[in-house]
Short mmCIF file of C-alpha atoms in Angstrom, two decimals:
data_model
loop_
_atom_site.label_atom_id
_atom_site.label_comp_id
_atom_site.label_asym_id
_atom_site.label_seq_id
_atom_site.Cartn_x
_atom_site.Cartn_y
_atom_site.Cartn_z
CA MET A 219 0.00 0.07 -0.08
CA LYS A 220 2.84 2.34 1.19
CA LYS A 221 4.44 1.68 -2.28
CA VAL A 222 1.52 2.50 -4.42
CA ILE A 223 0.94 5.51 -2.60
CA GLU A 224 4.41 6.68 -3.00
CA GLU A 225 4.14 5.75 -6.74
CA ILE A 226 0.94 7.67 -7.67
CA GLU A 227 2.40 10.72 -5.58
CA TRP A 228 5.09 10.39 -7.89
CA ILE A 229 3.30 10.77 -10.67
CA ALA A 230 1.16 13.42 -9.76
CA GLY A 231 4.52 15.28 -8.63
CA GLU A 232 5.92 14.53 -11.92
CA ILE A 233 2.89 16.09 -14.27
CA GLN A 234 2.57 19.15 -11.84
CA HIS A 235 6.22 19.99 -11.89
CA THR A 236 6.62 19.59 -15.91
CA ALA A 237 3.15 21.17 -16.52
CA VAL A 238 3.91 24.39 -14.30
CA GLY A 239 7.11 24.39 -16.11
CA ALA A 240 5.24 24.44 -19.61
CA ARG A 241 3.38 27.58 -18.41
CA ILE A 242 6.17 29.24 -17.09
CA THR A 243 8.11 28.89 -20.35
CA SER A 244 5.06 30.13 -22.10
CA GLN A 245 5.44 33.19 -20.04
CA GLN A 246 9.03 33.34 -20.61
CA ILE A 247 8.21 33.28 -24.85
CA VAL A 248 6.07 36.48 -24.56
CA ARG A 249 8.33 38.40 -22.50
CA ARG A 250 11.28 37.78 -24.94
CA MET A 251 9.07 38.38 -27.76
CA GLU A 252 7.79 41.47 -26.55
CA GLU A 253 11.34 42.65 -25.75
CA LEU A 254 12.39 41.73 -29.39
CA PHE A 255 9.55 43.53 -30.92
CA ARG A 256 10.20 46.68 -28.58
CA ASN A 257 14.15 46.58 -29.17
CA GLY A 258 13.85 45.50 -32.93
CA SER A 259 14.17 49.09 -34.72
CA SER A 260 17.38 47.39 -36.46
CA CYS A 261 15.35 45.65 -38.63
CA ASP A 262 12.76 48.10 -39.73
CA SER A 263 14.22 49.54 -42.58
CA GLY A 264 16.45 48.25 -45.73
CA ALA A 265 16.71 45.13 -47.91
CA ALA A 266 16.27 41.81 -46.17
CA GLU A 267 19.21 39.64 -46.73
CA MET A 268 18.01 35.81 -46.18
CA PRO A 269 20.27 33.01 -45.31
CA GLU A 270 20.80 30.90 -48.01
CA TYR A 271 18.92 27.81 -46.08
CA TYR A 272 15.39 29.73 -46.50
CA GLN A 273 13.59 27.78 -49.16
CA TRP A 274 10.94 28.97 -51.76
CA LYS A 275 8.27 26.37 -52.34
CA ASP A 276 5.94 25.79 -55.58
CA GLY A 277 6.91 29.72 -56.66
CA VAL A 278 4.89 30.87 -53.69
CA SER A 279 6.67 32.49 -50.48
CA CYS A 280 7.02 29.50 -47.85
CA LEU A 281 10.33 29.57 -46.07
CA TRP A 282 11.34 27.43 -43.16
CA ALA A 283 14.57 26.84 -41.30
CA PRO A 284 16.65 23.53 -41.33
CA ASP A 285 16.22 20.48 -39.45
CA GLU A 286 18.20 20.01 -36.44
CA GLY A 287 17.71 16.38 -35.61
CA GLU A 288 17.67 14.78 -32.13
CA ALA A 289 17.49 18.63 -30.71
CA GLY A 290 13.92 19.18 -32.22
CA ASN A 291 13.59 21.30 -35.50
CA GLY A 292 14.45 24.65 -35.19
CA VAL A 293 11.96 26.93 -37.55
CA VAL A 294 11.63 30.40 -38.57
CA GLY A 295 9.20 30.47 -41.05
CA ALA A 296 6.25 32.12 -42.87
CA THR A 297 3.74 30.24 -44.84
CA GLY A 298 2.44 32.74 -47.55
CA ALA A 299 -0.47 33.44 -45.69
CA VAL A 300 0.33 37.30 -46.30
CA PRO A 301 2.63 38.31 -49.11
CA ILE A 302 6.30 37.77 -48.28
CA ASP A 303 7.94 41.27 -48.95
CA ASP A 304 10.58 42.85 -47.31
CA SER A 305 9.10 43.50 -44.21
CA VAL A 306 8.24 40.26 -43.79
CA LYS A 307 11.39 38.82 -44.35
CA ARG A 308 13.31 41.63 -41.82
CA GLU A 309 10.72 40.08 -39.04
CA LEU A 310 11.75 36.62 -39.77
CA LEU A 311 15.40 37.83 -39.29
CA LEU A 312 14.32 39.39 -36.14
CA TYR A 313 12.79 36.06 -35.08
CA GLU A 314 16.36 34.33 -35.80
CA ARG A 315 17.92 36.23 -33.03
CA LEU A 316 15.60 33.80 -30.36
CA ARG A 317 16.39 30.46 -32.07
CA PRO A 318 18.97 29.59 -29.13
CA PHE A 319 16.38 30.49 -26.74
CA PHE A 320 13.60 28.52 -28.22
CA ARG A 321 16.19 25.34 -28.61
CA ASP A 322 16.94 25.59 -24.92
CA ALA A 323 13.67 26.19 -23.84
CA TYR A 324 12.27 22.74 -25.82
CA ALA A 325 15.35 20.97 -24.04
CA ARG A 326 14.33 22.09 -20.44
CA ASN A 327 10.59 20.61 -20.96
CA PRO A 328 10.95 16.84 -21.66
CA TYR A 329 7.31 16.46 -22.47
CA SER A 330 6.90 19.27 -25.00
CA ASP A 331 7.07 18.59 -28.45
CA GLU A 332 6.58 22.08 -29.55
CA VAL A 333 8.02 25.49 -28.52
CA LEU A 334 6.44 28.08 -30.64
CA TYR A 335 5.45 31.59 -31.06
CA ILE A 336 2.96 31.77 -34.25
CA ASP A 337 1.81 35.25 -35.68
CA LYS A 338 -1.84 35.96 -36.87
CA LYS A 339 0.13 36.16 -40.41
CA SER A 340 1.08 32.62 -39.86
CA MET A 341 4.80 33.47 -39.03
CA VAL A 342 6.58 31.11 -36.90
CA VAL A 343 9.59 30.77 -34.86
CA GLY A 344 10.52 28.01 -32.50
CA GLN A 345 11.71 24.24 -31.65
CA THR A 346 9.57 21.26 -32.86
CA THR A 347 9.78 17.52 -32.58
CA ILE A 348 8.13 17.07 -36.30
CA ASN A 349 9.68 19.15 -39.03
CA PHE A 350 6.39 20.50 -40.27
CA GLY A 351 7.94 22.50 -42.70
CA ASN A 352 6.44 20.19 -45.30
CA ALA A 353 2.86 19.30 -43.65
CA PHE A 354 1.47 22.43 -44.69
CA PRO A 355 0.68 23.91 -48.27
CA PRO A 356 2.19 27.56 -49.38
CA GLY A 357 -0.53 30.25 -48.45
CA PHE A 358 -1.64 27.94 -45.11
CA ASP A 359 -3.34 30.55 -42.90
CA ALA A 360 -3.06 29.14 -39.36
CA ALA A 361 -5.65 31.71 -37.67
CA GLN A 362 -8.05 31.07 -40.63
CA VAL A 363 -7.83 27.20 -39.90
CA CYS A 364 -8.01 27.78 -36.19
CA ALA A 365 -11.22 29.71 -36.39
CA SER A 366 -12.56 27.10 -38.91
CA GLY A 367 -13.63 24.44 -36.32
CA ILE A 368 -11.25 21.94 -37.49
CA THR A 369 -9.21 22.04 -34.51
CA TYR A 370 -10.61 21.13 -30.82
CA TYR A 371 -10.70 24.94 -30.35
CA ASP A 372 -9.41 28.29 -31.59
CA TYR A 373 -5.87 28.52 -30.58
CA TYR A 374 -5.83 32.17 -31.31
CA GLY A 375 -9.37 32.99 -29.96
CA TRP A 376 -8.75 31.11 -26.57
CA VAL A 377 -6.12 33.81 -25.62
CA ASP A 378 -7.12 36.95 -27.76
CA ALA A 379 -8.73 39.78 -25.65
CA ALA A 380 -12.42 38.84 -26.10
CA GLN A 381 -11.67 35.46 -24.20
CA ASN A 382 -8.86 36.39 -22.33
CA PRO A 383 -9.06 40.26 -21.21
CA GLN A 384 -6.34 39.50 -18.42
CA ARG A 385 -3.64 38.50 -21.18
CA VAL A 386 -2.46 35.34 -19.08
CA PRO A 387 -1.19 31.96 -20.21
CA ARG A 388 -4.36 29.59 -20.60
CA TRP A 389 -4.57 25.55 -21.18
CA ALA A 390 -6.58 24.10 -23.20
CA PRO A 391 -10.12 23.37 -22.22
CA SER A 392 -9.40 19.56 -22.29
CA PRO A 393 -6.82 17.23 -23.52
CA PHE A 394 -7.05 16.85 -27.32
CA ILE A 395 -5.53 15.55 -30.79
CA GLU A 396 -3.74 18.39 -32.25
CA LEU A 397 -3.43 19.56 -36.07
CA LEU A 398 -0.69 16.94 -36.57
CA GLY A 399 -2.12 13.94 -34.51
CA CYS A 400 -0.70 14.20 -31.36
CA PHE A 401 -2.36 13.77 -28.08
CA ILE A 402 -1.71 16.79 -25.96
CA GLN A 403 -2.34 19.30 -23.59
CA ALA A 404 -1.50 22.73 -24.50
CA VAL A 405 -0.91 26.21 -22.86
CA HIS A 406 -1.14 29.19 -24.89
CA ALA A 407 -0.11 32.59 -23.78
CA PRO A 408 -1.09 36.42 -26.03
CA VAL A 409 1.97 38.07 -27.30
CA TYR A 410 1.42 41.91 -28.04
CA LYS A 411 3.67 43.95 -30.04
CA ARG A 412 2.88 47.21 -27.90
CA GLU A 413 1.55 47.18 -24.36
CA ASP A 414 -1.25 49.79 -25.61
CA ASP A 415 -2.44 47.50 -28.76
CA PRO A 416 -5.62 46.18 -28.07
CA GLU A 417 -5.32 43.29 -30.08
CA MET A 418 -2.54 40.78 -29.82
CA CYS A 419 -0.16 40.09 -32.89
CA GLY A 420 0.13 36.15 -32.22
CA PHE A 421 0.75 33.51 -29.31
CA ALA A 422 3.25 31.65 -27.44
CA GLY A 423 2.43 28.04 -27.62
CA VAL A 424 3.93 24.92 -25.39
CA HIS A 425 2.41 21.46 -26.48
CA TYR A 426 2.51 19.14 -23.58
CA ASN A 427 2.55 15.59 -25.08
CA LEU A 428 0.74 13.41 -22.94
CA GLN A 429 1.68 10.24 -24.93
CA TRP A 430 5.34 10.87 -23.78
CA VAL A 431 3.87 11.57 -20.16
CA ASN A 432 2.24 8.26 -20.14
CA THR A 433 5.50 6.33 -21.56
CA ALA A 434 7.60 8.13 -18.41
CA THR A 435 4.81 7.12 -15.87
CA VAL A 436 2.02 4.89 -16.02
CA ASP A 437 3.03 2.69 -18.78
CA LYS A 438 6.03 1.30 -16.57
CA SER A 439 3.98 0.57 -13.62
CA ARG A 440 3.01 -2.93 -12.36
CA ASN A 441 0.02 -1.56 -10.21
CA ARG A 442 -3.48 -0.34 -11.35
CA ILE A 443 -2.91 3.33 -11.95
CA VAL A 444 -5.07 5.86 -14.20
CA ILE A 445 -4.82 9.38 -14.79
CA VAL A 446 -8.07 11.13 -15.48
CA SER A 447 -8.78 14.73 -16.55
CA GLY A 448 -11.13 17.22 -14.93
CA ASP A 449 -13.84 16.48 -17.65
CA GLY A 450 -13.50 12.68 -17.29
CA THR A 451 -11.02 11.80 -20.03
CA LEU A 452 -9.09 8.89 -19.60
CA VAL A 453 -5.18 10.51 -20.29
CA GLY A 454 -3.39 7.13 -19.34
CA ALA A 455 -3.51 4.11 -17.59
CA SER A 456 -1.10 1.12 -16.95
CA VAL A 457 -2.03 -2.27 -18.52
CA ASP A 458 -3.19 -3.78 -15.41
CA ALA A 459 -5.67 -0.53 -14.93
CA LEU A 460 -6.91 -0.79 -18.60
CA GLU A 461 -8.02 -4.53 -17.96
CA ALA A 462 -9.60 -3.44 -14.63
CA ILE A 463 -11.75 -0.62 -16.11
CA GLN A 464 -11.99 -2.84 -19.44
CA MET A 465 -11.02 0.14 -21.79
CA ASP A 466 -8.48 -0.40 -24.84
CA PRO A 467 -5.03 1.02 -24.89
CA TYR A 468 -4.67 4.49 -26.63
CA ALA A 469 -4.74 4.42 -30.21
CA GLU A 470 -2.93 6.60 -32.80
CA GLN A 471 -5.11 8.96 -34.34
CA LYS A 472 -5.25 10.91 -37.65
CA PRO A 473 -4.26 14.68 -37.48
CA SER A 474 -7.33 16.77 -36.62
CA TRP A 475 -7.14 18.70 -39.85
CA GLN A 476 -7.64 15.21 -41.75
CA ALA A 477 -10.37 13.65 -39.28
CA SER A 478 -11.60 16.62 -37.04
CA ARG A 479 -14.79 14.90 -36.50
CA GLU A 480 -13.38 11.51 -35.71
CA VAL A 481 -10.80 12.53 -33.39
CA ARG A 482 -13.05 14.85 -31.21
CA HIS A 483 -15.29 11.80 -31.15
CA TYR A 484 -12.46 9.54 -29.95
CA ILE A 485 -11.08 11.56 -27.10
CA ASP A 486 -14.70 13.46 -26.17
CA VAL A 487 -16.61 9.92 -26.25
CA GLU A 488 -14.64 6.97 -26.77
CA ARG A 489 -11.72 7.78 -24.30
CA ASN A 490 -14.18 9.55 -21.61
CA LEU A 491 -15.04 7.61 -18.88
CA GLU A 492 -18.72 8.92 -18.15
CA ARG A 493 -19.95 9.01 -21.67
CA ASP A 494 -21.80 6.17 -23.08
CA LYS A 495 -20.15 4.02 -20.34
CA PRO A 496 -21.49 1.55 -17.80
CA GLU A 497 -22.67 3.37 -14.74
CA ASP A 498 -19.90 1.56 -12.76
CA LEU A 499 -17.02 3.03 -14.88
CA ALA A 500 -18.89 6.66 -14.75
CA GLU A 501 -19.28 6.68 -11.18
CA LEU A 502 -15.71 5.60 -10.46
CA SER A 503 -14.64 8.52 -12.89
CA ARG A 504 -16.68 10.98 -10.89
CA SER A 505 -15.74 9.77 -7.66
CA ILE A 506 -12.06 9.83 -8.50
CA ARG A 507 -12.38 13.77 -9.28
CA THR A 508 -14.10 14.21 -6.05
CA ARG A 509 -12.68 11.79 -3.31
CA GLU A 510 -9.48 10.84 -2.46
CA TYR A 511 -10.08 7.66 -0.98
CA PHE A 512 -12.99 5.55 -1.42
CA GLU A 513 -14.45 1.95 -2.04
CA HIS A 514 -16.28 1.18 -4.97
CA THR A 515 -17.99 -1.98 -7.18
CA LEU A 516 -16.51 -2.21 -10.41
CA TYR A 517 -17.83 -4.85 -12.89
CA GLY A 518 -18.80 -6.96 -9.67
CA ARG A 519 -15.59 -6.41 -7.73
CA LYS A 520 -14.83 -4.49 -5.00
CA ILE A 521 -11.71 -2.17 -5.24
CA SER A 522 -10.29 0.39 -3.09
CA VAL A 523 -9.06 3.87 -4.57
CA ILE A 524 -7.05 6.34 -3.90
CA ARG A 525 -5.91 9.25 -5.45
CA ARG A 526 -3.40 12.73 -6.05
CA THR A 527 -4.39 15.46 -7.65
CA VAL A 528 -2.37 17.46 -10.47
CA PRO A 529 -3.76 21.11 -10.05
CA GLU A 530 -2.22 22.80 -12.51
CA LEU A 531 -4.06 20.42 -15.33
CA ASP A 532 -7.01 19.53 -13.30
CA PHE A 533 -5.94 16.08 -13.88
CA TYR A 534 -6.21 13.10 -11.10
CA VAL A 535 -3.70 10.02 -10.79
CA ALA A 536 -5.65 7.22 -9.20
CA ALA A 537 -4.52 3.77 -7.80
CA LEU A 538 -6.91 0.92 -8.14
CA TRP A 539 -6.24 -2.38 -5.74
#
């Protein structure tokens, strides 16, 4: 019993610590980007000399920095959502100054597969696990895509002034499948080029990869451990726990832009312990979210449950025995 409690306390603490780190990183990105814009006057005039490694695709302006391999993929780019003239090129050169910062931020966050700043003009700087320079066609308008509904929520709107007048970092409303198919939580924070500007220019985004979290925690457990979100989503579970709750292991999903309806149903219904599930399982989930220790009957078998919380993400780590 003592070892089980120690394990769920370690898992909850590991998630809490690293999730707080991801949020702090989003705030650091905001500060660095806003400082860059305030002090970027040296790039305000003159022709822009772009490094040779930038690429032009299909006759349309779409620029990406090179792959950096195991350290992630460094990116400074513009998809061509707006015409790429000298002013855009100068801004990209401004972003170049922060590539070391993003590379370090990526390295500091063990469960983050993306550490980025994304402009409303679909300009980007950051470090990513997947080199998505070839994933989106030239002319891709990220803000328009997010507003279209094919993502789980509007990445821009979630932190823009109307929904976030305090200008603070915000975690996504729930775990989700992101644009390229990863199972994540994400924290976004608004960036403003000027303090007196009523509209943000873009956002700092840090992905928190839940598949990586599971690999480092519950996948290694010999106990029956589950991780449940505040809305009842099964975030993760050990092999024995999956058998006990009669749920299948997590299955890789298509990118949300390819199968938005399907992946939304998978997370919101199939992986939710309370929607369209037997009452035994639904009540287990509800109790995990409201009680630290309790007895429960699951599929005719009496079990004991103890849980610890992850307040940063509104997650709950529970042991069943």
